[in-house]
mmCIF file of C-alpha atoms in Angstrom:
data_model
loop_
_atom_site.group_PDB
_atom_site.id
_atom_site.type_symbol
_atom_site.label_atom_id
_atom_site.label_comp_id
_atom_site.label_asym_id
_atom_site.label_seq_id
_atom_site.Cartn_x
_atom_site.Cartn_y
_atom_site.Cartn_z
ATOM 1 C CA LEU A 1062 -8.737 30.798 -113.193
ATOM 2 C CA PHE A 1063 -7.443 27.777 -110.653
ATOM 3 C CA PRO A 1064 -10.537 26.277 -109.344
ATOM 4 C CA LEU A 1065 -9.211 22.925 -107.654
ATOM 5 C CA SER A 1066 -12.832 21.574 -107.292
ATOM 6 C CA VAL A 1067 -16.353 21.635 -109.389
ATOM 7 C CA VAL A 1068 -19.097 19.382 -108.186
ATOM 8 C CA ALA A 1069 -19.332 15.777 -110.242
ATOM 9 C CA ASP A 1070 -22.253 15.304 -109.721
ATOM 10 C CA ALA A 1071 -25.593 15.746 -107.180
ATOM 11 C CA ALA A 1072 -24.751 14.136 -104.456
ATOM 12 C CA SER A 1073 -20.732 14.523 -104.898
ATOM 13 C CA THR A 1074 -17.865 16.869 -104.842
ATOM 14 C CA THR A 1075 -15.011 15.634 -106.616
ATOM 15 C CA GLU A 1076 -11.373 17.613 -105.582
ATOM 16 C CA LEU A 1077 -10.063 17.959 -108.683
ATOM 17 C CA LYS A 1078 -5.856 19.321 -109.270
ATOM 18 C CA PRO A 1079 -5.581 22.211 -111.400
ATOM 19 C CA ASP A 1080 -3.620 21.147 -115.250
ATOM 20 C CA VAL A 1081 -2.634 24.608 -117.028
ATOM 21 C CA ARG A 1082 -1.117 25.125 -120.270
ATOM 22 C CA LEU A 1083 0.427 28.901 -120.489
ATOM 23 C CA LEU A 1084 0.680 29.400 -123.860
ATOM 24 C CA ILE A 1085 2.968 33.171 -124.108
ATOM 25 C CA ASP A 1086 2.493 35.228 -126.770
ATOM 26 C CA ILE A 1087 6.210 36.518 -128.179
ATOM 27 C CA SER A 1088 5.526 38.570 -131.719
ATOM 28 C CA GLY A 1089 6.724 41.348 -132.847
ATOM 29 C CA SER A 1090 3.634 43.121 -132.266
ATOM 30 C CA MET A 1091 3.834 42.480 -128.697
ATOM 31 C CA LYS A 1092 6.549 46.151 -128.417
ATOM 32 C CA ASP A 1093 3.415 48.205 -128.982
ATOM 33 C CA SER A 1094 0.330 45.101 -127.341
ATOM 34 C CA ASP A 1095 2.171 44.779 -124.196
ATOM 35 C CA PRO A 1096 5.314 47.802 -123.564
ATOM 36 C CA SER A 1097 5.810 46.964 -120.307
ATOM 37 C CA ASN A 1098 6.559 43.387 -120.439
ATOM 38 C CA LEU A 1099 3.616 42.116 -118.562
ATOM 39 C CA ARG A 1100 3.856 38.622 -118.857
ATOM 40 C CA ALA A 1101 6.585 38.552 -117.691
ATOM 41 C CA PRO A 1102 5.653 38.900 -114.358
ATOM 42 C CA ALA A 1103 2.123 37.110 -115.513
ATOM 43 C CA VAL A 1104 4.061 34.226 -115.674
ATOM 44 C CA GLU A 1105 6.756 34.224 -112.584
ATOM 45 C CA LEU A 1106 2.172 35.037 -110.695
ATOM 46 C CA ILE A 1107 0.416 32.049 -111.729
ATOM 47 C CA VAL A 1108 3.550 29.758 -111.103
ATOM 48 C CA GLN A 1109 3.762 30.840 -107.946
ATOM 49 C CA MET A 1110 0.408 30.551 -107.562
ATOM 50 C CA LEU A 1111 -0.054 26.678 -108.471
ATOM 51 C CA PRO A 1112 -0.161 24.233 -105.640
ATOM 52 C CA GLU A 1113 2.019 21.148 -105.016
ATOM 53 C CA GLY A 1114 0.881 18.023 -106.211
ATOM 54 C CA SER A 1115 -0.694 20.446 -110.010
ATOM 55 C CA ARG A 1116 0.844 19.813 -113.363
ATOM 56 C CA ALA A 1117 1.476 22.774 -115.256
ATOM 57 C CA GLY A 1118 2.993 23.169 -119.165
ATOM 58 C CA ILE A 1119 4.515 26.209 -120.425
ATOM 59 C CA TRP A 1120 5.015 27.529 -124.335
ATOM 60 C CA ILE A 1121 6.131 30.438 -126.321
ATOM 61 C CA PHE A 1122 5.114 31.343 -129.534
ATOM 62 C CA GLY A 1123 5.584 33.474 -132.716
ATOM 63 C CA GLU A 1124 5.647 31.669 -136.533
ATOM 64 C CA ASP A 1125 6.548 28.619 -134.044
ATOM 65 C CA VAL A 1126 5.464 26.859 -130.752
ATOM 66 C CA SER A 1127 8.244 26.037 -128.878
ATOM 67 C CA PRO A 1128 7.629 24.499 -125.336
ATOM 68 C CA LEU A 1129 9.406 27.062 -122.975
ATOM 69 C CA VAL A 1130 9.341 24.708 -119.673
ATOM 70 C CA GLY A 1131 8.418 21.184 -119.756
ATOM 71 C CA HIS A 1132 4.665 20.080 -119.734
ATOM 72 C CA GLY A 1133 4.698 18.368 -115.997
ATOM 73 C CA ALA A 1134 4.622 17.561 -111.702
ATOM 74 C CA VAL A 1135 4.479 21.314 -110.430
ATOM 75 C CA ASP A 1136 7.251 20.975 -107.630
ATOM 76 C CA GLU A 1137 10.361 22.635 -106.526
ATOM 77 C CA ALA A 1138 12.234 21.710 -109.737
ATOM 78 C CA TRP A 1139 9.354 22.765 -112.259
ATOM 79 C CA ARG A 1140 9.302 26.062 -109.677
ATOM 80 C CA GLN A 1141 12.562 26.928 -110.890
ATOM 81 C CA GLU A 1142 13.418 25.430 -114.809
ATOM 82 C CA ALA A 1143 10.088 27.893 -115.076
ATOM 83 C CA GLU A 1144 11.214 30.737 -112.715
ATOM 84 C CA ARG A 1145 15.354 30.512 -115.062
ATOM 85 C CA ALA A 1146 13.079 30.715 -118.389
ATOM 86 C CA ILE A 1147 11.104 34.064 -117.813
ATOM 87 C CA LYS A 1148 13.852 35.751 -119.391
ATOM 88 C CA ALA A 1149 12.412 34.161 -122.848
ATOM 89 C CA ILE A 1150 10.078 35.883 -123.566
ATOM 90 C CA ASP A 1151 11.272 38.688 -125.380
ATOM 91 C CA ASN A 1152 9.649 40.230 -128.688
ATOM 92 C CA SER A 1153 11.326 37.991 -130.929
ATOM 93 C CA GLY A 1154 9.242 36.662 -133.043
ATOM 94 C CA GLN A 1155 7.604 37.450 -136.380
ATOM 95 C CA LEU A 1156 4.400 36.338 -136.894
ATOM 96 C CA THR A 1157 0.878 35.675 -133.920
ATOM 97 C CA ASN A 1158 -0.061 31.609 -135.117
ATOM 98 C CA ILE A 1159 -2.646 31.058 -132.005
ATOM 99 C CA PRO A 1160 -4.049 27.826 -133.988
ATOM 100 C CA ALA A 1161 -0.734 25.726 -133.405
ATOM 101 C CA ALA A 1162 -0.295 27.192 -129.779
ATOM 102 C CA LEU A 1163 -3.343 25.776 -128.879
ATOM 103 C CA GLN A 1164 -2.392 22.473 -131.022
ATOM 104 C CA ALA A 1165 0.544 22.529 -129.284
ATOM 105 C CA ALA A 1166 -1.039 22.621 -125.939
ATOM 106 C CA SER A 1167 -3.481 20.420 -126.446
ATOM 107 C CA PHE A 1168 -1.177 17.368 -127.035
ATOM 108 C CA ASP A 1169 -2.730 15.068 -124.781
ATOM 109 C CA PHE A 1170 -6.497 15.780 -125.500
ATOM 110 C CA ASP A 1171 -7.450 12.051 -126.555
ATOM 111 C CA ARG A 1172 -6.266 10.915 -123.197
ATOM 112 C CA LEU A 1173 -6.907 13.386 -120.567
ATOM 113 C CA ASP A 1174 -6.126 12.242 -116.763
ATOM 114 C CA PRO A 1175 -9.829 12.771 -115.032
ATOM 115 C CA GLY A 1176 -7.596 13.443 -111.616
ATOM 116 C CA TYR A 1177 -6.973 16.809 -113.249
ATOM 117 C CA ARG A 1178 -8.744 20.031 -114.062
ATOM 118 C CA THR A 1179 -7.527 20.805 -117.621
ATOM 119 C CA SER A 1180 -7.181 24.620 -118.933
ATOM 120 C CA ILE A 1181 -5.645 26.857 -120.634
ATOM 121 C CA VAL A 1182 -3.777 29.850 -120.260
ATOM 122 C CA LEU A 1183 -3.003 32.962 -123.369
ATOM 123 C CA LEU A 1184 -1.120 35.815 -122.976
ATOM 124 C CA THR A 1185 -1.500 37.424 -125.816
ATOM 125 C CA ASP A 1186 -2.664 39.990 -127.913
ATOM 126 C CA GLY A 1187 -5.100 38.068 -130.240
ATOM 127 C CA LYS A 1188 -4.474 39.308 -133.577
ATOM 128 C CA VAL A 1189 -4.378 35.676 -135.477
ATOM 129 C CA ASP A 1190 -1.756 36.533 -137.921
ATOM 130 C CA ILE A 1191 0.186 33.099 -139.298
ATOM 131 C CA SER A 1192 0.235 34.401 -142.397
ATOM 132 C CA SER A 1193 0.302 37.633 -145.209
ATOM 133 C CA SER A 1194 -3.157 36.405 -146.364
ATOM 134 C CA PRO A 1195 -5.395 38.943 -145.259
ATOM 135 C CA MET A 1196 -8.204 35.890 -146.050
ATOM 136 C CA ALA A 1197 -5.670 32.768 -144.802
ATOM 137 C CA ASN A 1198 -5.594 35.021 -140.973
ATOM 138 C CA ALA A 1199 -9.701 35.590 -141.153
ATOM 139 C CA SER A 1200 -10.109 31.017 -141.920
ATOM 140 C CA ALA A 1201 -8.136 30.394 -139.319
ATOM 141 C CA VAL A 1202 -10.348 33.353 -136.880
ATOM 142 C CA ARG A 1203 -13.150 31.708 -137.995
ATOM 143 C CA ASN A 1204 -11.877 28.045 -136.887
ATOM 144 C CA LEU A 1205 -10.827 28.838 -133.671
ATOM 145 C CA LEU A 1206 -14.188 30.559 -133.467
ATOM 146 C CA THR A 1207 -15.897 27.658 -135.093
ATOM 147 C CA LYS A 1208 -14.439 24.265 -134.510
ATOM 148 C CA VAL A 1209 -11.373 24.557 -132.026
ATOM 149 C CA GLY A 1210 -13.072 26.290 -129.385
ATOM 150 C CA PRO A 1211 -16.755 24.458 -129.429
ATOM 151 C CA ASP A 1212 -14.765 21.742 -129.306
ATOM 152 C CA MET A 1213 -12.122 22.545 -126.431
ATOM 153 C CA GLY A 1214 -15.950 23.437 -124.573
ATOM 154 C CA SER A 1215 -16.755 20.736 -125.295
ATOM 155 C CA ILE A 1216 -14.482 18.469 -123.174
ATOM 156 C CA GLY A 1217 -13.588 20.482 -120.586
ATOM 157 C CA VAL A 1218 -11.661 22.322 -121.690
ATOM 158 C CA PRO A 1219 -11.249 25.870 -121.224
ATOM 159 C CA VAL A 1220 -9.419 28.814 -122.708
ATOM 160 C CA HIS A 1221 -8.591 31.781 -120.570
ATOM 161 C CA THR A 1222 -7.595 34.892 -122.499
ATOM 162 C CA ILE A 1223 -5.712 37.752 -121.587
ATOM 163 C CA ALA A 1224 -4.821 40.650 -122.836
ATOM 164 C CA LEU A 1225 -2.288 42.675 -121.267
ATOM 165 C CA SER A 1226 -3.550 46.209 -123.085
ATOM 166 C CA ASP A 1227 -6.046 47.183 -125.299
ATOM 167 C CA GLU A 1228 -4.076 47.153 -127.346
ATOM 168 C CA ALA A 1229 -6.088 43.675 -127.561
ATOM 169 C CA ASP A 1230 -8.484 42.702 -130.294
ATOM 170 C CA TRP A 1231 -10.937 42.091 -127.493
ATOM 171 C CA GLN A 1232 -13.529 41.152 -129.623
ATOM 172 C CA PHE A 1233 -11.389 37.778 -130.799
ATOM 173 C CA LEU A 1234 -10.461 37.026 -127.081
ATOM 174 C CA GLU A 1235 -13.526 37.630 -125.460
ATOM 175 C CA SER A 1236 -15.678 35.209 -128.513
ATOM 176 C CA LEU A 1237 -12.194 32.407 -128.466
ATOM 177 C CA ALA A 1238 -13.501 32.960 -124.624
ATOM 178 C CA GLU A 1239 -16.729 32.182 -124.276
ATOM 179 C CA LYS A 1240 -16.440 29.320 -127.098
ATOM 180 C CA THR A 1241 -14.501 27.612 -124.618
ATOM 181 C CA LYS A 1242 -16.216 27.909 -121.450
ATOM 182 C CA GLY A 1243 -13.019 30.547 -120.310
ATOM 183 C CA ILE A 1244 -13.110 33.556 -119.077
ATOM 184 C CA ALA A 1245 -11.405 36.844 -121.076
ATOM 185 C CA GLU A 1246 -9.893 39.312 -118.525
ATOM 186 C CA LYS A 1247 -7.194 42.512 -118.861
ATOM 187 C CA ALA A 1248 -4.370 43.311 -117.241
ATOM 188 C CA GLU A 1249 -2.889 46.626 -117.412
ATOM 189 C CA THR A 1250 -0.481 46.423 -114.849
ATOM 190 C CA ALA A 1251 1.303 43.869 -112.662
ATOM 191 C CA GLY A 1252 -0.783 45.319 -109.730
ATOM 192 C CA GLU A 1253 -3.858 44.164 -111.714
ATOM 193 C CA LEU A 1254 -2.840 40.230 -111.575
ATOM 194 C CA ALA A 1255 -3.162 39.188 -108.130
ATOM 195 C CA PRO A 1256 -6.544 40.005 -107.875
ATOM 196 C CA LEU A 1257 -7.441 38.653 -112.077
ATOM 197 C CA PHE A 1258 -5.627 35.435 -110.752
#
């Protein structure tokens, strides 16, 4: 999920640093979808793997979205803040507002630094739940797959989706990743996370 270079053109290769926006689902449904709370070791592993000089930010979301660790340069201070913040990953959210989470992570899409490869990592059960209305939820899913996802894909920002159990809505997570030119993966144990990343 953290490629460090891309082919800029046929003649040269430009080194790009990763800019990773990590979105962590803390909705109540994660009690069933992620009973072992694999989100915590997943975040810890990503924090450890990010190279010096990269950028990253971590957001948690349920019905609302909150920054857990501010987006910025990955250095020792950032890593320490991220390590301390991991304990805030719980199941306290009432809804699963994936659209709002993606919007929060897109705060600077009008001015992306071309020296970085920006990507989003979404840890969720994929059950879009923004309202008590099934029609509103279905409309949100449709908008993600027909507009938001393709728009992200067109500017080169993939959304890598990670399902943490068979309870996840795999069809939606796979479709969202595909629309953004990202990767969809499943992990049901902590041991599966390292090779995945």
